[in-house]
Coordinates of C-alpha atoms (C1' of nucleotides) in Angstrom, one line a residue:
Chain J
X1 CA 21.9 -54.6 -22.8
X2 CA 22.3 -52.8 -19.7
X3 CA 20.2 -50.3 -18.1
X4 CA 22.4 -47.3 -19.3
X5 CA 22.3 -44.7 -16.8
X6 CA 23.5 -41.2 -18.2
X7 CA 25.6 -39.5 -16.0
X8 CA 27.5 -36.3 -16.3
X9 CA 30.9 -36.0 -16.1
X10 CA 31.2 -34.7 -12.4
X11 CA 29.0 -37.4 -11.3
X12 CA 31.2 -39.6 -13.1
X13 CA 34.2 -38.2 -11.4
X14 CA 32.4 -38.4 -8.0
X15 CA 31.9 -42.1 -8.4
X16 CA 35.0 -42.5 -9.4
X17 CA 36.5 -40.7 -6.4
X18 CA 34.3 -42.5 -4.4
X19 CA 35.6 -46.3 -6.0
X20 CA 39.1 -45.3 -5.4
X21 CA 38.7 -44.0 -2.2
X22 CA 37.2 -47.2 -0.7
X23 CA 39.8 -49.1 -2.8
X24 CA 42.5 -47.2 -0.7
X25 CA 40.6 -46.3 2.5
X26 CA 38.1 -48.9 2.9
X27 CA 35.7 -45.7 3.2
X28 CA 34.7 -42.4 1.0
X29 CA 33.9 -39.6 3.8
X30 CA 32.7 -36.4 2.0
X31 CA 35.3 -34.5 3.2
X32 CA 37.9 -37.6 1.6
X33 CA 36.1 -36.7 -1.8
X34 CA 36.1 -33.0 -1.6
X35 CA 40.1 -33.2 -1.0
X36 CA 40.6 -35.8 -3.6
X37 CA 38.7 -33.6 -6.3
X38 CA 39.7 -30.3 -5.0
X39 CA 36.0 -28.9 -4.5
X40 CA 34.0 -27.8 -1.5
X41 CA 32.7 -30.4 0.7
X42 CA 29.1 -28.7 0.3
X43 CA 29.5 -29.3 -3.7
X44 CA 30.6 -33.0 -2.9
X45 CA 26.8 -33.2 -0.8
X46 CA 24.9 -32.1 -3.6
X47 CA 26.5 -34.4 -6.1
X48 CA 26.0 -37.4 -3.5
X49 CA 22.0 -36.4 -3.1
X50 CA 22.1 -37.1 -7.3
X51 CA 23.8 -40.3 -6.8
X52 CA 21.7 -41.4 -4.4
X53 CA 18.6 -40.5 -6.8
X54 CA 20.2 -42.6 -9.0
X55 CA 20.9 -45.4 -7.0
X56 CA 24.1 -45.7 -7.1
X57 CA 25.0 -45.0 -3.9
X58 CA 23.0 -45.1 -0.3
X59 CA 23.4 -42.6 2.1
X60 CA 21.7 -41.6 4.9
X61 CA 22.1 -38.2 6.9
X62 CA 25.4 -38.0 7.9
X63 CA 25.7 -41.8 7.5
X64 CA 28.5 -43.6 5.6
X65 CA 28.6 -43.7 1.6
X66 CA 28.0 -46.8 0.0
X67 CA 28.1 -47.9 -3.2
X68 CA 25.2 -50.0 -4.3
X69 CA 25.5 -53.2 -6.6
X70 CA 24.8 -50.7 -9.6
X71 CA 26.9 -48.0 -8.1
X72 CA 29.7 -50.6 -8.0
X73 CA 29.3 -51.5 -11.7
X74 CA 29.4 -48.1 -13.0
X75 CA 32.4 -47.3 -10.9
X76 CA 34.1 -50.0 -11.9
X77 CA 33.6 -49.2 -15.5
X78 CA 34.5 -45.6 -15.3
X79 CA 37.7 -47.0 -13.3
X80 CA 38.7 -49.3 -16.2
X81 CA 38.3 -46.7 -19.0
X82 CA 40.7 -44.4 -16.8
X83 CA 43.0 -47.2 -16.3
X84 CA 43.2 -48.3 -20.0
X85 CA 43.4 -44.8 -21.2
X86 CA 46.2 -44.4 -18.6
X87 CA 48.2 -47.4 -19.8
X88 CA 47.6 -46.3 -23.3
X89 CA 49.0 -42.9 -23.3
X90 CA 51.6 -43.9 -21.0
X91 CA 53.1 -47.0 -22.2
X92 CA 52.3 -46.8 -25.9
X93 CA 52.5 -43.3 -26.4
X94 CA 55.6 -42.3 -23.9
X95 CA 53.4 -39.5 -22.3
X96 CA 54.5 -38.9 -19.0
X97 CA 52.6 -40.1 -16.2
X98 CA 51.2 -37.0 -14.7
X99 CA 49.7 -36.2 -18.2
X100 CA 48.6 -39.5 -18.9
X101 CA 46.8 -39.5 -15.7
X102 CA 45.3 -36.3 -16.1
X103 CA 44.4 -36.7 -19.8
X104 CA 42.8 -39.9 -19.1
X105 CA 40.9 -38.4 -16.3
X106 CA 39.5 -35.8 -18.8
X107 CA 38.8 -37.7 -21.7
X108 CA 37.2 -41.2 -20.1
X109 CA 34.2 -39.5 -19.8
X110 CA 33.7 -38.7 -23.5
X111 CA 35.5 -41.3 -25.8
X112 CA 33.2 -43.7 -27.6
X113 CA 32.9 -47.2 -26.7
X114 CA 34.3 -48.0 -30.4
X115 CA 37.0 -46.1 -29.7
X116 CA 37.8 -47.4 -26.2
X117 CA 37.5 -51.0 -27.1
X118 CA 39.9 -50.5 -30.4
X119 CA 42.5 -49.2 -27.7
X120 CA 41.7 -52.2 -25.8
X121 CA 42.0 -54.2 -28.8
X122 CA 45.3 -52.7 -29.4
X123 CA 46.9 -52.9 -26.1
X124 CA 45.9 -56.7 -25.5
X125 CA 47.5 -57.6 -29.0
X126 CA 50.7 -55.7 -27.4
X127 CA 50.2 -57.7 -24.4
X128 CA 50.0 -54.9 -22.2
X129 CA 46.9 -56.0 -20.8
X130 CA 45.0 -59.4 -20.6
X131 CA 41.2 -59.8 -21.6
X132 CA 39.2 -61.5 -18.6
X133 CA 35.7 -62.1 -18.5
X134 CA 33.9 -58.6 -19.3
X135 CA 36.4 -56.4 -17.1
X136 CA 40.1 -56.5 -17.5
X137 CA 42.9 -57.4 -15.4
X138 CA 46.2 -55.2 -15.6
X139 CA 49.4 -56.8 -15.7
X140 CA 51.6 -53.7 -16.2
X141 CA 54.7 -53.7 -14.0
X142 CA 53.8 -56.7 -12.2
X143 CA 51.5 -55.0 -10.4
X144 CA 48.1 -56.8 -10.4
X145 CA 45.0 -54.5 -10.1
X146 CA 42.7 -56.0 -8.1
X147 CA 38.8 -55.0 -9.1
X148 CA 37.2 -55.1 -5.7
X149 CA 36.5 -51.9 -3.6
X150 CA 33.4 -53.6 -2.1
X151 CA 33.0 -52.1 1.8
X152 CA 34.2 -55.3 3.8
X153 CA 32.5 -55.3 7.0
X154 CA 33.9 -57.4 10.1
X155 CA 31.4 -60.4 9.7
X156 CA 32.8 -61.1 6.3
X157 CA 36.2 -61.8 6.9
X158 CA 37.6 -65.2 6.9
X159 CA 39.0 -66.8 10.0
X160 CA 42.5 -65.9 10.4
X161 CA 43.1 -62.5 8.5
X162 CA 43.8 -59.5 10.0
X163 CA 42.2 -56.2 9.2
X164 CA 41.8 -52.6 10.4
X165 CA 38.9 -51.0 11.9
X166 CA 37.8 -48.2 9.4
X167 CA 34.5 -47.0 10.8
X168 CA 31.5 -48.0 13.2
X169 CA 28.6 -47.7 11.2
X170 CA 25.8 -47.9 14.1
X171 CA 24.8 -45.2 16.1
X172 CA 23.8 -44.7 20.1
X173 CA 24.2 -46.9 22.6
X174 CA 25.7 -50.2 20.4
X175 CA 28.4 -48.0 18.9
X176 CA 29.3 -47.0 22.1
X177 CA 29.5 -50.4 23.3
X178 CA 31.7 -51.4 20.5
X179 CA 33.8 -48.4 20.8
X180 CA 34.5 -49.4 24.7
X181 CA 35.8 -52.6 23.5
X182 CA 38.5 -50.7 21.8
X183 CA 37.1 -51.0 18.3
X184 CA 38.0 -47.6 17.2
X185 CA 39.1 -46.7 13.8
X186 CA 42.4 -47.8 13.0
X187 CA 42.2 -50.7 15.7
X188 CA 43.9 -53.9 14.3
X189 CA 41.5 -57.0 14.8
X190 CA 42.3 -60.4 14.1
X191 CA 39.2 -63.2 13.1
X192 CA 40.4 -65.8 15.3
X193 CA 37.2 -68.0 14.7
X194 CA 33.1 -68.3 13.9
X195 CA 30.4 -70.5 15.4
X196 CA 29.4 -72.7 12.9
X197 CA 26.5 -70.2 12.0
X198 CA 28.8 -67.7 12.4
X199 CA 27.4 -66.3 15.1
X200 CA 29.2 -65.2 17.7
X201 CA 32.6 -64.3 15.9
X202 CA 35.8 -64.7 17.9
X203 CA 37.9 -61.6 17.6
X204 CA 41.5 -60.3 18.9
X205 CA 42.0 -56.7 19.5
X206 CA 44.7 -54.9 21.4
X207 CA 45.6 -58.2 23.1
X208 CA 42.0 -58.8 24.4
X209 CA 40.0 -61.6 23.0
X210 CA 36.4 -60.6 22.4
X211 CA 33.3 -62.3 21.1
X212 CA 30.7 -60.4 18.7
X213 CA 27.4 -61.2 17.7
X214 CA 27.3 -61.5 13.8
X215 CA 25.1 -58.5 13.4
X216 CA 27.0 -56.6 16.0
X217 CA 30.2 -57.4 13.8
X218 CA 28.4 -56.2 10.5
X219 CA 28.2 -52.9 11.8
X220 CA 31.7 -52.7 11.6
X221 CA 33.6 -51.2 8.3
X222 CA 37.2 -52.7 7.9
X223 CA 39.8 -52.8 5.5
X224 CA 42.4 -55.4 4.3
X225 CA 45.9 -54.8 6.0
Chain Y
X1 CA 56.2 -18.4 -26.0
X2 CA 52.8 -17.0 -27.0
X3 CA 50.0 -14.9 -25.6
X4 CA 48.2 -18.1 -24.1
X5 CA 44.5 -17.1 -24.3
X6 CA 42.7 -19.9 -22.5
X7 CA 39.1 -20.3 -24.2
X8 CA 36.7 -22.2 -22.8
X9 CA 35.4 -25.7 -24.6
X10 CA 32.0 -23.8 -26.3
X11 CA 34.5 -21.0 -27.3
X12 CA 36.5 -23.2 -29.1
X13 CA 33.7 -25.0 -30.8
X14 CA 32.6 -21.8 -32.1
X15 CA 35.8 -20.6 -33.4
X16 CA 36.5 -24.0 -35.1
X17 CA 32.9 -23.5 -36.3
X18 CA 33.5 -20.5 -38.0
X19 CA 37.1 -21.7 -39.2
X20 CA 35.4 -24.7 -41.0
X21 CA 32.5 -22.8 -42.7
X22 CA 34.9 -19.9 -43.9
X23 CA 37.2 -22.5 -45.5
X24 CA 34.1 -24.3 -47.0
X25 CA 32.0 -21.2 -48.0
X26 CA 34.1 -18.3 -47.8
X27 CA 32.0 -16.6 -45.0
X28 CA 30.5 -17.8 -41.5
X29 CA 27.1 -16.1 -40.5
X30 CA 25.3 -16.9 -37.5
X31 CA 22.9 -19.3 -38.9
X32 CA 25.5 -21.2 -40.5
X33 CA 27.4 -21.8 -36.9
X34 CA 24.3 -22.5 -35.5
X35 CA 23.3 -25.1 -38.0
X36 CA 27.0 -26.6 -37.4
X37 CA 27.1 -26.7 -34.0
X38 CA 23.1 -27.7 -33.7
X39 CA 22.1 -24.8 -31.1
X40 CA 20.2 -21.8 -31.6
X41 CA 21.5 -18.5 -33.2
X42 CA 21.0 -16.7 -30.0
X43 CA 23.7 -18.7 -28.3
X44 CA 26.0 -18.1 -31.0
X45 CA 25.7 -14.6 -31.0
X46 CA 26.4 -14.6 -27.0
X47 CA 29.5 -16.7 -28.2
X48 CA 30.6 -14.3 -30.7
X49 CA 30.2 -11.5 -28.2
X50 CA 32.8 -13.3 -26.1
X51 CA 35.2 -14.1 -29.2
X52 CA 34.9 -10.4 -29.7
X53 CA 36.0 -9.4 -26.4
X54 CA 38.8 -11.6 -26.6
X55 CA 39.8 -10.1 -29.8
X56 CA 39.5 -13.0 -31.7
X57 CA 37.0 -12.2 -34.4
X58 CA 36.0 -8.6 -35.3
X59 CA 32.2 -8.4 -36.0
X60 CA 29.5 -5.2 -36.1
X61 CA 26.3 -5.4 -35.6
X62 CA 24.9 -7.2 -38.5
X63 CA 28.2 -7.5 -40.1
X64 CA 30.0 -10.5 -41.1
X65 CA 32.2 -12.5 -39.1
X66 CA 35.5 -11.9 -40.0
X67 CA 38.8 -14.4 -38.1
X68 CA 41.7 -11.6 -36.4
X69 CA 45.1 -12.8 -37.2
X70 CA 44.7 -14.1 -33.5
X71 CA 41.8 -15.6 -34.1
X72 CA 42.9 -17.5 -37.1
X73 CA 45.8 -18.9 -35.5
X74 CA 43.5 -20.0 -32.2
X75 CA 41.1 -21.7 -34.6
X76 CA 43.9 -23.5 -37.1
X77 CA 45.5 -24.8 -34.0
X78 CA 42.3 -26.5 -32.8
X79 CA 41.7 -27.3 -36.6
X80 CA 44.7 -29.1 -36.4
X81 CA 44.3 -30.8 -33.2
X82 CA 41.3 -32.0 -34.7
X83 CA 42.7 -33.3 -37.6
X84 CA 45.6 -34.9 -36.0
X85 CA 43.1 -36.9 -33.4
X86 CA 40.7 -37.8 -36.2
X87 CA 43.6 -39.6 -38.3
X88 CA 45.1 -41.1 -35.2
X89 CA 41.8 -42.6 -33.9
X90 CA 40.8 -43.5 -37.7
X91 CA 43.8 -44.4 -39.3
X92 CA 45.9 -46.2 -36.4
X93 CA 43.2 -47.7 -34.5
X94 CA 40.7 -48.2 -37.1
X95 CA 38.2 -46.3 -35.3
X96 CA 35.0 -45.7 -37.8
X97 CA 35.0 -42.2 -39.1
X98 CA 32.0 -41.0 -37.9
X99 CA 33.2 -41.9 -34.2
X100 CA 36.9 -40.6 -34.6
X101 CA 35.9 -37.4 -35.6
X102 CA 33.1 -37.2 -32.9
X103 CA 35.9 -38.1 -30.5
X104 CA 38.2 -35.6 -31.8
X105 CA 35.6 -33.3 -31.4
X106 CA 35.3 -34.0 -27.8
X107 CA 39.1 -34.7 -27.1
X108 CA 40.5 -31.8 -29.0
X109 CA 39.7 -29.4 -26.0
X110 CA 40.9 -31.4 -23.1
X111 CA 44.2 -33.6 -24.3
X112 CA 47.6 -32.3 -22.8
X113 CA 50.4 -30.8 -25.3
X114 CA 52.4 -33.5 -24.5
X115 CA 50.0 -36.2 -25.1
X116 CA 49.0 -34.4 -28.8
X117 CA 52.5 -33.9 -29.6
X118 CA 53.3 -38.0 -28.8
X119 CA 50.6 -38.5 -31.0
X120 CA 52.2 -36.2 -33.7
X121 CA 55.2 -38.1 -33.5
X122 CA 53.9 -41.3 -34.0
X123 CA 52.1 -40.2 -36.7
X124 CA 55.0 -38.9 -38.6
X125 CA 57.2 -42.0 -37.5
X126 CA 54.5 -44.2 -39.1
X127 CA 54.2 -41.8 -42.5
X128 CA 50.5 -40.8 -41.9
X129 CA 51.3 -36.8 -42.0
X130 CA 54.7 -34.9 -42.8
X131 CA 55.9 -32.1 -40.4
X132 CA 55.8 -28.9 -42.0
X133 CA 56.9 -25.4 -40.3
X134 CA 54.8 -25.4 -37.3
X135 CA 51.7 -26.4 -38.8
X136 CA 51.1 -30.0 -40.1
X137 CA 50.2 -31.0 -43.7
X138 CA 48.3 -34.2 -43.9
X139 CA 48.8 -36.4 -46.7
X140 CA 46.2 -39.0 -46.1
X141 CA 44.1 -40.4 -48.7
X142 CA 46.5 -38.4 -51.1
X143 CA 44.3 -35.4 -50.3
X144 CA 46.0 -32.6 -49.1
X145 CA 44.6 -30.1 -46.5
X146 CA 45.2 -26.9 -47.2
X147 CA 45.4 -24.8 -44.3
X148 CA 43.6 -21.5 -45.1
X149 CA 40.8 -20.1 -44.1
X150 CA 41.5 -16.7 -44.2
X151 CA 38.8 -14.4 -45.8
X152 CA 39.5 -13.7 -49.6
X153 CA 38.5 -10.1 -50.5
X154 CA 38.3 -9.3 -54.5
X155 CA 41.4 -6.9 -54.3
X156 CA 43.3 -9.8 -53.4
X157 CA 42.5 -12.1 -56.2
X158 CA 45.4 -12.9 -58.8
X159 CA 45.0 -12.1 -62.3
X160 CA 43.1 -14.9 -64.3
X161 CA 41.6 -16.8 -61.7
X162 CA 37.9 -17.3 -61.2
X163 CA 36.0 -16.7 -57.9
X164 CA 32.6 -16.8 -56.8
X165 CA 30.9 -13.7 -54.9
X166 CA 30.3 -14.6 -51.3
X167 CA 29.0 -11.4 -49.7
X168 CA 29.1 -7.7 -50.0
X169 CA 30.5 -6.3 -47.0
X170 CA 29.9 -2.4 -47.3
X171 CA 26.6 -0.8 -46.6
X172 CA 24.1 1.8 -48.4
X173 CA 24.5 3.2 -51.5
X174 CA 28.1 1.2 -52.4
X175 CA 26.5 -1.9 -51.5
X176 CA 23.4 -0.9 -54.2
X177 CA 26.0 0.2 -56.6
X178 CA 27.9 -3.1 -56.7
X179 CA 24.8 -5.3 -56.4
X180 CA 23.4 -3.3 -59.4
X181 CA 26.5 -4.3 -61.5
X182 CA 25.7 -7.8 -60.6
X183 CA 27.9 -8.5 -58.2
X184 CA 25.3 -10.8 -56.0
X185 CA 25.7 -13.7 -54.0
X186 CA 26.9 -16.5 -56.1
X187 CA 27.9 -14.7 -59.1
X188 CA 30.8 -15.7 -60.8
X189 CA 33.8 -13.1 -61.3
X190 CA 36.8 -13.4 -63.4
X191 CA 39.7 -11.2 -62.5
X192 CA 40.8 -10.3 -66.0
X193 CA 43.6 -7.3 -65.4
X194 CA 44.7 -4.8 -62.5
X195 CA 46.4 -1.5 -63.3
X196 CA 50.1 -1.0 -62.3
X197 CA 49.1 0.2 -58.4
X198 CA 46.1 -2.5 -58.3
X199 CA 43.9 0.3 -58.8
X200 CA 41.5 0.0 -61.0
X201 CA 40.9 -3.6 -61.2
X202 CA 39.2 -5.0 -64.6
X203 CA 36.5 -7.8 -63.9
X204 CA 34.3 -9.7 -66.0
X205 CA 30.8 -10.4 -64.3
X206 CA 27.9 -12.3 -66.1
X207 CA 29.2 -11.2 -69.4
X208 CA 29.6 -7.7 -68.5
X209 CA 33.2 -6.3 -68.3
X210 CA 33.6 -3.8 -65.5
X211 CA 36.1 -1.9 -63.5
X212 CA 36.3 -1.4 -59.8
X213 CA 38.3 0.5 -57.7
X214 CA 40.6 -1.2 -55.2
X215 CA 38.9 -0.2 -52.2
X216 CA 35.3 -1.0 -53.7
X217 CA 36.8 -4.8 -54.8
X218 CA 38.4 -4.7 -51.4
X219 CA 34.2 -4.9 -49.9
X220 CA 33.7 -8.1 -52.0
X221 CA 33.9 -11.2 -50.0
X222 CA 34.6 -14.1 -52.4
X223 CA 35.5 -17.7 -52.5
X224 CA 37.7 -19.5 -54.9
X225 CA 35.9 -22.1 -57.5
Chain P
dG1 C1' 9.9 2.4 -52.1
dA2 C1' 6.8 -1.0 -49.8
dT3 C1' 6.4 -5.8 -48.4
dT4 C1' 7.8 -10.2 -47.4
dA5 C1' 10.8 -13.7 -46.1
dG6 C1' 14.9 -14.7 -43.5
dT7 C1' 18.6 -12.8 -40.4
dT8 C1' 20.5 -11.3 -36.3
dT9 C1' 19.9 -9.2 -32.1
dT10 C1' 17.8 -8.2 -27.6
dA11 C1' 15.4 -9.9 -23.3
dG12 C1' 14.3 -12.8 -20.0
dG13 C1' 14.8 -17.6 -18.6
dT14 C1' 16.9 -22.4 -17.0
dT15 C1' 20.1 -25.9 -15.7
dA16 C1' 24.3 -28.0 -13.8
dA17 C1' 28.0 -27.2 -11.0
dC18 C1' 30.3 -25.0 -8.5
dC19 C1' 30.8 -21.5 -4.4
dT20 C1' 30.7 -19.1 0.7
dA21 C1' 28.7 -19.0 5.6
dA22 C1' 26.6 -20.7 8.9
dA23 C1' 23.6 -24.4 11.1
dA24 C1' 23.3 -29.0 12.7
dA25 C1' 25.1 -33.5 14.0
dT26 C1' 29.1 -36.4 15.1
dT27 C1' 33.7 -37.9 17.1
dG28 C1' 36.8 -38.2 20.8
dG29 C1' 38.8 -36.5 25.1
dG30 C1' 38.8 -35.3 30.0
Chain B
dC1 C1' 27.8 -36.3 30.4
dC2 C1' 30.1 -32.5 28.6
dC3 C1' 32.9 -29.8 25.3
dA4 C1' 35.9 -28.3 21.5
dA5 C1' 37.0 -30.1 17.3
dT6 C1' 35.8 -31.8 12.8
dT7 C1' 32.3 -33.5 9.6
dT8 C1' 28.1 -33.2 7.1
dT9 C1' 24.1 -30.6 5.6
dT10 C1' 21.4 -26.1 4.4
dA11 C1' 20.7 -22.0 2.6
dG12 C1' 21.9 -18.7 -0.5
dG13 C1' 24.7 -17.1 -4.1
dT14 C1' 27.4 -16.8 -9.1
dT15 C1' 28.7 -18.2 -13.6
dA16 C1' 28.7 -20.4 -18.0
dA17 C1' 26.3 -22.4 -21.4
dC18 C1' 22.4 -23.1 -23.3
dC19 C1' 17.0 -22.1 -24.4
dT20 C1' 12.1 -19.2 -26.1
dA21 C1' 9.9 -15.8 -28.3
dA22 C1' 9.8 -11.4 -29.8
dA23 C1' 12.2 -7.0 -31.8
dA24 C1' 15.5 -5.0 -34.7
dC25 C1' 17.3 -5.1 -39.0
dT26 C1' 18.8 -7.0 -43.9
dA27 C1' 18.0 -8.8 -48.4
dA28 C1' 15.3 -9.5 -52.5
dT29 C1' 11.2 -8.9 -55.1
dC30 C1' 7.0 -6.6 -56.8

DNA sequence: GATTAGTTTTAGGTTAACCTAAAAATTGGG
DNA sequence: CCCAATTTTTAGGTTAACCTAAAACTAATC
């Protein structure tokens, strides 16, 4: 059905780490991934090159790591598998969280589609998860797992919401300018309004009101708070 | 509890292959293992060297591959894991035999003790297997899986049983002599009687009656028919 | 006992996935 | 703007697990 890319286990691990880090922090840096997987940063770098070649991430030298459309899809799939396995082991077999997680990690790469979908069937029947479109939405422990880990840029944020700056992706002069405005990492930003065409965008940072051009805002990576 | 040897996945695969081949054929040769695992014979050879170093098999140059006590134990454990996983996937989840077997193969190396024993618990509760000592005896499909894969030598065979010659392990003159007696690979042998101390042993091969010294019989690898 | 077919071993390579150490670039503060 | 700390990249290993091709050995027949 799809253009199947056959990733090695370790490349799948990298992708999954990126997915989880973006979900948690809004960005995934080389060192974050290295810490997450407990391997050297230089090894991560090599892995990222391969993911880049496969078109799953896009990354310029020293630039931020972004998932492409297909990368996001692939990562989401792996994430789903992990989650399903985790729930299966932890909830239905009663395996400790630690081991369930660890086992999910080692198995997620290897299990056949059939076994996987039989597990899903079983979990649906026993009401641990609900089927929804082609992905799965978990409703265990009342915690809904949102399946979004795409990078959010400031120009895409709805008026009225509050976000936190993760990174400024531009370089040089523009970056300097934005940072001088107080848009540093960790800065809380509220989107006050947008002009009809979405340009300019009115924001409030550290008490000051600012107006940004849309392409400037598009350089600012944020996360929900 | 035990002296844990940490085997790599591929060494576990070799060990399992040896176990299964001995169980089926009475012996495991390099080419058999290579065919079984679908890899080159020279790769198997390298693997066997490592198993030898770990003390799990004993093998002289060009000689037969024998499991040591600890090798047998390790192989049996892997075999058990495989079987348990296979039953779990096939019987309780309804996964096809082919995929259940394949998945068992890829998972058996990675799964934590805890998950494994939780699966066993589940299978016992649902009556798919019965606990017996520390190993497990499967009683699915009325077929009892015997947990013996140790090499049988002709001197250990009970009076009255019929066996088939798999290999003569000695070399040179003695080997020649035994082969001239008709004890070639595939020859059917019936053990007619043993003297009080087990020496000599009376056998019948290809219609002839022969008498063997015990240490001669100990060189003849046989399998049950 | 010599020959041929088959098996096992050796020799020498490749690849993926890691590593350490050091160089290059970026970040953030003064 | 400059400097120190941090991050990212490069350069140059190592190891396990495979491979092919050829050599050494064994088995089985004539």
